[in-house]
XYZ file of C-alpha atoms in Angstrom:
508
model
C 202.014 119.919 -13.788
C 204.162 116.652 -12.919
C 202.533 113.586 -13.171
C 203.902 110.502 -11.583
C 204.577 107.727 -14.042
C 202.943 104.347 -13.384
C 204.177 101.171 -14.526
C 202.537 99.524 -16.318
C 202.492 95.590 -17.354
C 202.995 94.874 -21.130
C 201.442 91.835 -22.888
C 204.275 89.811 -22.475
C 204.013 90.536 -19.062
C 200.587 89.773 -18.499
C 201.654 86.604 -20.767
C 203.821 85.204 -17.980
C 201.889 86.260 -14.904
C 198.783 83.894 -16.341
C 201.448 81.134 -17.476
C 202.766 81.723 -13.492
C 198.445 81.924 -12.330
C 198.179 78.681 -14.347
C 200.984 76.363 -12.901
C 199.921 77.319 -9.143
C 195.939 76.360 -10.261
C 197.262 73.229 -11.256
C 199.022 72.568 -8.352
C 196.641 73.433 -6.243
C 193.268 71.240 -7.871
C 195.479 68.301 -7.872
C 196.301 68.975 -4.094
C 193.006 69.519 -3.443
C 191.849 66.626 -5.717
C 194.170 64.078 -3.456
C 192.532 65.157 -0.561
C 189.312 63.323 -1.967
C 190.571 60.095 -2.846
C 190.393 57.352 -0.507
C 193.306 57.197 1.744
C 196.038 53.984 1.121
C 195.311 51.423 3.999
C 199.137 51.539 4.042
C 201.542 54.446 4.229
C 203.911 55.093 1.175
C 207.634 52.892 1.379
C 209.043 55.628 0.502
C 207.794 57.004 3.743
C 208.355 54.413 5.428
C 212.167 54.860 4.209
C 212.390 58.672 5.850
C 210.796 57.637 9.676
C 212.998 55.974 12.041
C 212.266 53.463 13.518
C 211.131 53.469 17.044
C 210.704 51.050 19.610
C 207.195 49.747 20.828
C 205.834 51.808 23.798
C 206.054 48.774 25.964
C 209.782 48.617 25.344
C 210.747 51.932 26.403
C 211.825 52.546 29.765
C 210.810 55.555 31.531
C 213.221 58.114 33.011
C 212.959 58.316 36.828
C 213.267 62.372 36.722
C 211.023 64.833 35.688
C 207.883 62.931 37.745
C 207.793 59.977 34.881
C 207.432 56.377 36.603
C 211.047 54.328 37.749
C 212.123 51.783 35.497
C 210.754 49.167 38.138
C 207.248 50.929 37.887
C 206.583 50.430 34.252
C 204.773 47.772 33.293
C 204.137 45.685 29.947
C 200.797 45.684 28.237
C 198.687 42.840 28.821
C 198.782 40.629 25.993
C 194.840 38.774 25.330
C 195.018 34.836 25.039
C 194.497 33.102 21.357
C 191.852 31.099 20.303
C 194.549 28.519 20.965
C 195.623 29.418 24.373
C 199.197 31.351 23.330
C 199.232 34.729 23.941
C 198.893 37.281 21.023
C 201.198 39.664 20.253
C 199.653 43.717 20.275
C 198.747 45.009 17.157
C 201.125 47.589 16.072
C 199.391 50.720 15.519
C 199.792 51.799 11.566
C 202.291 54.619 11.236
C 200.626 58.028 10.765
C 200.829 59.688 7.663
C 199.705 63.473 9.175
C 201.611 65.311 12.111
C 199.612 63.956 15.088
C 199.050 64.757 18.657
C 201.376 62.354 21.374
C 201.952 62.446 24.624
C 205.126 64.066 25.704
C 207.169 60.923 27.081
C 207.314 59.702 23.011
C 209.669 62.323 22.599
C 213.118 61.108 22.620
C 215.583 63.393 24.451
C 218.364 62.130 22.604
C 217.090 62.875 19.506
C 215.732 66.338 20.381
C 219.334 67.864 21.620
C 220.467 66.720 18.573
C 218.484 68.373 16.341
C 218.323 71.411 18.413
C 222.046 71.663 17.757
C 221.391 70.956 13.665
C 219.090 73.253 13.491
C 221.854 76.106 14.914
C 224.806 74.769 12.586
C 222.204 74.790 9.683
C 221.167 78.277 10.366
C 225.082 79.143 10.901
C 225.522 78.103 7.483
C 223.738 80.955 6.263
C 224.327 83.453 8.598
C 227.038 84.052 8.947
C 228.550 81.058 6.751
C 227.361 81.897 3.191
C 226.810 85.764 3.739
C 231.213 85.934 4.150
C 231.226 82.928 1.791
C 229.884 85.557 -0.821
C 231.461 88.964 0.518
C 234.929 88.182 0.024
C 234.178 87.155 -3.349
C 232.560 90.342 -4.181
C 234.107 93.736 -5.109
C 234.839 95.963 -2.126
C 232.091 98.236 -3.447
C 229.258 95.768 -3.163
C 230.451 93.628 0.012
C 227.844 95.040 2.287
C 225.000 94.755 -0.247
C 225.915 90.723 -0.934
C 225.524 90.297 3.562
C 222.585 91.788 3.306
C 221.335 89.861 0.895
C 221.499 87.001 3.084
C 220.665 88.270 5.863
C 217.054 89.692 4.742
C 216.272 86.132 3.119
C 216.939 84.804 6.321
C 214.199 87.340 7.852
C 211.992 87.195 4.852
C 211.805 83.769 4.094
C 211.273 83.062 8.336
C 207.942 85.047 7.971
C 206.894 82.930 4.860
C 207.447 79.913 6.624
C 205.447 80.608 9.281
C 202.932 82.061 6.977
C 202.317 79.274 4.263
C 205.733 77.447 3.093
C 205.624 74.900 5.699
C 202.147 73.816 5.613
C 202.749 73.907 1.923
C 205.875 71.558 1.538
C 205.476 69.186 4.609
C 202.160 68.353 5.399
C 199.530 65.867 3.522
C 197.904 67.102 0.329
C 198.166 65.770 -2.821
C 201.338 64.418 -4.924
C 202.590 67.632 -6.078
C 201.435 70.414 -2.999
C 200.873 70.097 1.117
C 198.186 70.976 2.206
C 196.819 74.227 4.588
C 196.596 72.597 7.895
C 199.474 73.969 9.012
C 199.155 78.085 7.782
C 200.278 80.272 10.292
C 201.747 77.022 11.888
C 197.817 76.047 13.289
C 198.056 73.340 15.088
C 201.475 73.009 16.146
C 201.168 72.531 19.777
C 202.891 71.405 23.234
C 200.253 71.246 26.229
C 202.335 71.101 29.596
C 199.509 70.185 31.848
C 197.769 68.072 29.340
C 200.919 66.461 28.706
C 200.703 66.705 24.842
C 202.870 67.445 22.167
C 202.286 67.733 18.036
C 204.551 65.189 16.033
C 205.254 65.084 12.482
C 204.565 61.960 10.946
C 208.296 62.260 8.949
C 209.797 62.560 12.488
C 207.747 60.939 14.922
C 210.617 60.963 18.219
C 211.413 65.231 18.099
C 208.378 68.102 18.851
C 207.159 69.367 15.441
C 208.081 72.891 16.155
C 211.817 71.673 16.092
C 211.676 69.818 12.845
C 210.001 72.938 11.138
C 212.640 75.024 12.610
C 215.594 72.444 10.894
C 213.168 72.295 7.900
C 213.070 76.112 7.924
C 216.583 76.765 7.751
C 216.896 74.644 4.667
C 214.024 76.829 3.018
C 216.838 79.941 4.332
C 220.139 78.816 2.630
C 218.043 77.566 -0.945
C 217.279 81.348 -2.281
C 220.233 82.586 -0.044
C 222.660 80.654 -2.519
C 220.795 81.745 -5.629
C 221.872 85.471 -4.749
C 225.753 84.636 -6.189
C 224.285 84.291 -9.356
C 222.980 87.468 -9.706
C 225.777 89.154 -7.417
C 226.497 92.905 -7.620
C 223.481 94.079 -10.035
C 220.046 93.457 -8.698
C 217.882 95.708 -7.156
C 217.774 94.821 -3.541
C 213.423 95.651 -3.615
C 213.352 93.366 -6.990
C 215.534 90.530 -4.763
C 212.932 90.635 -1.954
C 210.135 89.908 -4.573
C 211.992 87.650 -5.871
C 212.699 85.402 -3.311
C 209.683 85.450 -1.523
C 207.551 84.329 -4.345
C 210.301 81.507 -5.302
C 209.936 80.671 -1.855
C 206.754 79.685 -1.799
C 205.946 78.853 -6.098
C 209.284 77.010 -6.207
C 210.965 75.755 -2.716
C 208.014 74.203 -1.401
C 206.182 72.267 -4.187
C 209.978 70.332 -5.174
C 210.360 69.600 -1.243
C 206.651 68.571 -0.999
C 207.312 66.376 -4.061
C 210.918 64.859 -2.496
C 210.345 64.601 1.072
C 206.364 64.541 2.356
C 205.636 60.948 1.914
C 202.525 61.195 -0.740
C 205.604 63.476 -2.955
C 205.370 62.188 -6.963
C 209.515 62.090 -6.421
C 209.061 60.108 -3.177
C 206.279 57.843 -4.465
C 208.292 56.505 -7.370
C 211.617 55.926 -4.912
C 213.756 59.302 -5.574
C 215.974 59.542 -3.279
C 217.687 62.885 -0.901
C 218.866 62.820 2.205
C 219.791 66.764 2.797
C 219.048 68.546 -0.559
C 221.079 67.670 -3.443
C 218.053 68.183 -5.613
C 215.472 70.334 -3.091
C 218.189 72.577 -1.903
C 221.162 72.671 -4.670
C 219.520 71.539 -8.137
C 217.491 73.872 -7.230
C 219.028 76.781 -6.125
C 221.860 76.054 -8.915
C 219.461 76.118 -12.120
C 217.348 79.357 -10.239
C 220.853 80.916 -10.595
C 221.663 80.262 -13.999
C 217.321 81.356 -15.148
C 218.527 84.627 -12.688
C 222.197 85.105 -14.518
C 220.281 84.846 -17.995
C 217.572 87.161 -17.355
C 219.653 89.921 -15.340
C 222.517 89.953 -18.120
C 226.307 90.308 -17.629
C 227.646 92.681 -15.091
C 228.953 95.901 -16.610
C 232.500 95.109 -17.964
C 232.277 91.510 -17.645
C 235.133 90.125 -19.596
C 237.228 93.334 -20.612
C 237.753 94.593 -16.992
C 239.598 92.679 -13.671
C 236.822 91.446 -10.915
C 239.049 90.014 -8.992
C 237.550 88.931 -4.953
C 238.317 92.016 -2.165
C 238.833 89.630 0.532
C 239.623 86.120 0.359
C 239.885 85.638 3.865
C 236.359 86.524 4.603
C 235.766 84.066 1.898
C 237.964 81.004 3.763
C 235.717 81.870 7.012
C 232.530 81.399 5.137
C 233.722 78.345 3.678
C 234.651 77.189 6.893
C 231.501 78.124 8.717
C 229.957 75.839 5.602
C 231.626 72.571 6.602
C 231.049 72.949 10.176
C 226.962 73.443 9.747
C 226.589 70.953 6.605
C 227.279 68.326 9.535
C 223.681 69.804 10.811
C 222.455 69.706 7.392
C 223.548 65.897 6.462
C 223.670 64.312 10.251
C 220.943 66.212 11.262
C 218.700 64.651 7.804
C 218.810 61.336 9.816
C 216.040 63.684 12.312
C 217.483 61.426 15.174
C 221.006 60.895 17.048
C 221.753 57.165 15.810
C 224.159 55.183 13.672
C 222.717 56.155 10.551
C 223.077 60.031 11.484
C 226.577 58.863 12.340
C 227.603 57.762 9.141
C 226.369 60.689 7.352
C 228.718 62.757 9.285
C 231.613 60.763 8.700
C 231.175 60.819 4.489
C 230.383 64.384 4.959
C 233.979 65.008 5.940
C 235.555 62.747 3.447
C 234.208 63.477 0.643
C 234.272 67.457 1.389
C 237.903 67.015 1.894
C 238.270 64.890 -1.768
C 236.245 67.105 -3.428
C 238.551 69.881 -2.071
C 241.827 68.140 -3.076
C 240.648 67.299 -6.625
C 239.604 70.645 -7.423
C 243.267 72.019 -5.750
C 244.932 69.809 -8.052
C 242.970 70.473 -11.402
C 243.152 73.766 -10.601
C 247.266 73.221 -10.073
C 247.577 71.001 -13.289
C 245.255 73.328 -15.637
C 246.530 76.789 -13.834
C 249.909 76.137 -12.629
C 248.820 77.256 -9.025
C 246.421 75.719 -6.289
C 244.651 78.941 -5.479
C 242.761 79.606 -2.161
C 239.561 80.237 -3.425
C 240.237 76.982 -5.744
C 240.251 74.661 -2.454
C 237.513 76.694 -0.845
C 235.341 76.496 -3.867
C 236.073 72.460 -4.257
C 235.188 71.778 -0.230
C 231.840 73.695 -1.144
C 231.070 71.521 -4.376
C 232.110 67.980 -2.269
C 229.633 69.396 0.382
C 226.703 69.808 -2.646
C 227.474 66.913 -3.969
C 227.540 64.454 -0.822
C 224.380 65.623 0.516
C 221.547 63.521 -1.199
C 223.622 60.697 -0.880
C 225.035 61.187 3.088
C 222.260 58.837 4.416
C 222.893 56.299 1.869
C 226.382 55.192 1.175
C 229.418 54.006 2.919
C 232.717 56.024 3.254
C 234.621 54.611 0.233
C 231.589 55.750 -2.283
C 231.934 59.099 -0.696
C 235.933 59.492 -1.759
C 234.506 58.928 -5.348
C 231.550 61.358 -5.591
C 233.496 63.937 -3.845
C 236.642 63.633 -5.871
C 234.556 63.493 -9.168
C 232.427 66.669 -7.912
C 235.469 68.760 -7.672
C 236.618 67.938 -11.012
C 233.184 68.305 -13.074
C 232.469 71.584 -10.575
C 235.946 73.033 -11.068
C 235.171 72.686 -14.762
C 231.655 74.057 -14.746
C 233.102 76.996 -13.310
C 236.001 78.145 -15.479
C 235.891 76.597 -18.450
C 232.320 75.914 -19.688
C 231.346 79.004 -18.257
C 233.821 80.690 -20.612
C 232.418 78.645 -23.250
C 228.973 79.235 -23.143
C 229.529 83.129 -22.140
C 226.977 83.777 -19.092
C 227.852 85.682 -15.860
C 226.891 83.373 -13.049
C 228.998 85.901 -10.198
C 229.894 83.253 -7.742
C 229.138 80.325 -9.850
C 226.199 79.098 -7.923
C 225.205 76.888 -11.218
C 228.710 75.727 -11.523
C 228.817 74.183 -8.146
C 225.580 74.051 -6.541
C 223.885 72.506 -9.626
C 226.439 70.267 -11.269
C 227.473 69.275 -8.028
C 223.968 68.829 -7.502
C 223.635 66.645 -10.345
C 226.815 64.654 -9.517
C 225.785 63.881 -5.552
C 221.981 62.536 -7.009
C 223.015 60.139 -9.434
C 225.795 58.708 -7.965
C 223.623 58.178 -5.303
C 221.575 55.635 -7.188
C 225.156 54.063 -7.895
C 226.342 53.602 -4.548
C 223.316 53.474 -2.327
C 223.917 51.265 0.337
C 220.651 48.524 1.152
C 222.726 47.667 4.374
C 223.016 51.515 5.267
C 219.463 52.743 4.564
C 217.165 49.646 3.724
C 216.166 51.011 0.757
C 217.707 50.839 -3.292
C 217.788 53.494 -5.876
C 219.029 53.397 -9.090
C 220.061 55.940 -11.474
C 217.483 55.888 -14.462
C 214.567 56.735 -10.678
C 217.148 59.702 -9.782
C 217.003 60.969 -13.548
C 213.227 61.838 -12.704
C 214.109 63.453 -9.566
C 216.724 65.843 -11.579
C 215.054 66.321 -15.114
C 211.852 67.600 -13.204
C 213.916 69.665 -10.950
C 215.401 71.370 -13.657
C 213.308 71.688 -15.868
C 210.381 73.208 -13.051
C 212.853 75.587 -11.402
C 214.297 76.462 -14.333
C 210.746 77.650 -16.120
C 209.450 78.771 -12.947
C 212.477 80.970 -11.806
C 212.734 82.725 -15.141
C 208.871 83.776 -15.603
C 208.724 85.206 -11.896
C 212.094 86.986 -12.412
C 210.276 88.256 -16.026
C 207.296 89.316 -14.254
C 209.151 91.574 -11.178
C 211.389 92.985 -14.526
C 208.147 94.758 -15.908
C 206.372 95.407 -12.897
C 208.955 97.418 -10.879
C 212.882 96.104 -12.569
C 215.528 93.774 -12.098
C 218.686 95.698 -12.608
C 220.070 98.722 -10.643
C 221.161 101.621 -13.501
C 224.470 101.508 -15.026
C 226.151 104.468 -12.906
C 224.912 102.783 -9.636
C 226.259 99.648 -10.672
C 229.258 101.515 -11.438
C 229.324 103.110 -7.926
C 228.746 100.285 -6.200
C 225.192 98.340 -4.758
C 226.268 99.637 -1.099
C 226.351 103.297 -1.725
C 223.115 103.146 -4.520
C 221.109 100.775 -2.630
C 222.040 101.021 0.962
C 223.733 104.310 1.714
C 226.771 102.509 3.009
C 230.583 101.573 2.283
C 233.380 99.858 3.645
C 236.138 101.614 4.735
């Protein structure tokens, strides 16, 4: 009689899944532990740094549409008499430091369109923007497998947002995990009659749901870039587990840490606008852990895998630098001067980047390729993002020009070196770029700009614990999925090609 095999989980595996069991229990008691200390009578400056500033209630004047009083109609609050017989100024109300119930007319318009529209150009960035980004770069064989890639993270990691990752990364716990006030987003809520509307405390002028939404589709594109690491040889079921778990063991603790006010990172004056170390650091070292565990592609080295389509490539890239505006502008969470200047280093240092890689590339190669200059607007893009909200245009020529140089290298040369099949070189741009972007932002952080300074030796903690976390963390969970169920597809489907094996599918 045939019995069907089950799997079973060696000691080695059993080794990493307490190791994994361990680092979330620790998480979690010192989350919980924060939530019995006595509260700080005032917030964090780091905080303080990542609100904008909003003008007194008193000071704003009402729109005459929508039923809200004429401009003529509002009146100032009372002020109560001194001691002395001047008139004292209001108190100022402390700044919460938990999303918080308001009525609607705090909500700035302005500021809402605009992050309506970042949120679409962030989520554009993934789908479609990184999903051709990848399948040009592919072989024809596996094109359809690398969209769908991104295009199930997109679904999956939706769900575990809603589920647990936001309430996780961006709501009060302790220094190192959010808490669960927000799971199954409980809580979140707009009352028309009432007149109400849930705020988050890091963006007190736009309705919570739409800064989860632009939060969300930053917690999309971070495991949707890890996939070119591991491109054309992973099991599509072993990706799902994969990135769902990362998701919410990986992603949302290093965001908690970098951008929720009580954050360890944000507490000791890291600083990232957009991601350079939540998003690409990330991301980029998950994709070298991934590369090292999965192996080298069959034939790696001894047989040509050159890209099927470089123009599908070029549109992806494209699609890239049109959303990143979303991703750096749209970090300012409001439509003002600051969000302004993000966008304009955003361009200029994507388009140095993209020069200085088409000209090593020239010098080194003896031809400017078109993936070259695609691949070096990409690395100026990493590398300008935790620094958008923080320096001035002429900083921005210098990191981007330097991060297609040092990413251009990453990605032929040291790669050959050190022998390890990163597909799409996700750790040679999205990590060194990374790298690049966070501590030159501690060189050229602008006081005038951002009212805040950084230095580099602060942004070596944000980095080193980035690293060395994601790194770990990535490479036991992708251990534990390889003995429970396996990482790799078989040799003669990898051969055939991940559409056909996997999906049933081909291009024709």
């Amino acid at each position: 009689m045939h019995t069907k095999k089950v799997p079973t989980i060696h000691a080695k595996g059993l080794f990493y899944l307490l190791l994994l069991l361990a680092a979330l229990l620790s998480l979690s008691s010192l989350s919980l532990a924060e939530e019995f200390k006595v509260p700080k009578t005032k917030p964090a400056e780091a905080q303080v740094k990542k609100m904008k500033e909003t003008k007194p209630a008193e000071t704003q004047v009402p729109s005459p549409v929508a039923g809200k009083a004429k401009p003529e109609e509002a009146k100032p609050a009372k002020s109560v008499p001194s001691a002395g017989g001047a008139a004292a100024a209001p108190a100022v109300p402390p700044a919460p430091t938990a999303p918080v119930l308001v009525a609607v007319d705090k909500i700035n318009s302005g500021d809402t369109a605009w992050m309506l529209a970042s949120t679409a150009l962030v989520l554009l960035m993934t789908i479609p923007g990184l999903a051709l980004f990848y399948g040009g770069m592919v072989r024809k064989k596996n094109v359809l497998a690398t969209l769908m890639q991104s295009f199930a993270v997109c679904c999956l990691v939706t769900i575990l947002w809603w589920l647990v990752g936001y309430s996780l990364a961006f709501t009060p716990g302790g220094p190192y995990l959010g808490g669960f006030t927000r799971l199954f987003m409980n809580g979140m809520v707009f009352m028309k009659e009432a007149g109400k509307i849930t705020v988050s405390h890091l963006a007190l002028t736009i309705p919570e749901t739409v800064y989860a939404m632009f939060q969300l589709t930053f917690a999309i594109i971070t495991p949707a870039l890890i996939a070119g690491s591991f491109a054309e040889r992973m099991k599509f079921s072993a990706m799902l587990w994969f990135m769902g778990i990362w998701s919410v063991v990986v992603y949302a603790p290093i965001a908690h840490w970098v951008w929720e006010a009580g954050g360890w990172l944000a507490t000791k004056g890291v600083l990232d606008f957009a991601g350079g170390t939540v998003v690409h650091i990330n991301a980029g070292i998950a994709g070298l852990a991934s590369a090292l565990a999965l192996g080298k592609r069959v034939g790696y080295g001894k047989e040509a895998m050159p890209p099927h389509n470089l123009t599908l490539t070029v549109i992806g890239a494209s699609l890239l630098w049109v959303g990143w505006f979303g991703f750096n502008a749209g970090s300012a969470t409001a439509a003002d001067g600051r969000a302004g200047m993000a966008m304009a280093v955003t361009q200029i240092a994507t388009a140095a980047a993209a020069l200085s890689w088409m000209f090593g590339e020239w010098i080194a190669k003896g031809n400017p390729s078109v993936l070259g200059i695609a691949s070096g607007a990409v690395a100026g893009l990493v590398a300008i993002t935790p620094a958008s909200g923080f320096v001035a245009p002429t900083p921005a020529v210098i990191i981007g020009g330097t991060a297609g140089v040092l990413c251009f290298v990453a990605s032929t040369s040291f790669k050959k070196v050190l022998g390890y099949d990163d597909s799409l070189d996700t750790f040679g741009v999205h990590c060194i770029g990374g790298i690049v972007g966070a501590l030159l932002t501690g060189v050229f952080v602008s006081k005038a700009i951002c009212g805040c300074e950084g230095s580099v030796r602060i942004q070596l903690w944000g980095v080193g614990s980035t690293l060395i976390y994601g790194f770990v963390m990535s490479f036991i969970i992708l251990k534990l999925i390889d003995m429970v169920i396996g990482l790799r597809v078989t040799e003669d489907e990898e051969r055939e090609g991940l559409d056909i094996s996997l999906h049933g599918e081909s291009v024709e």
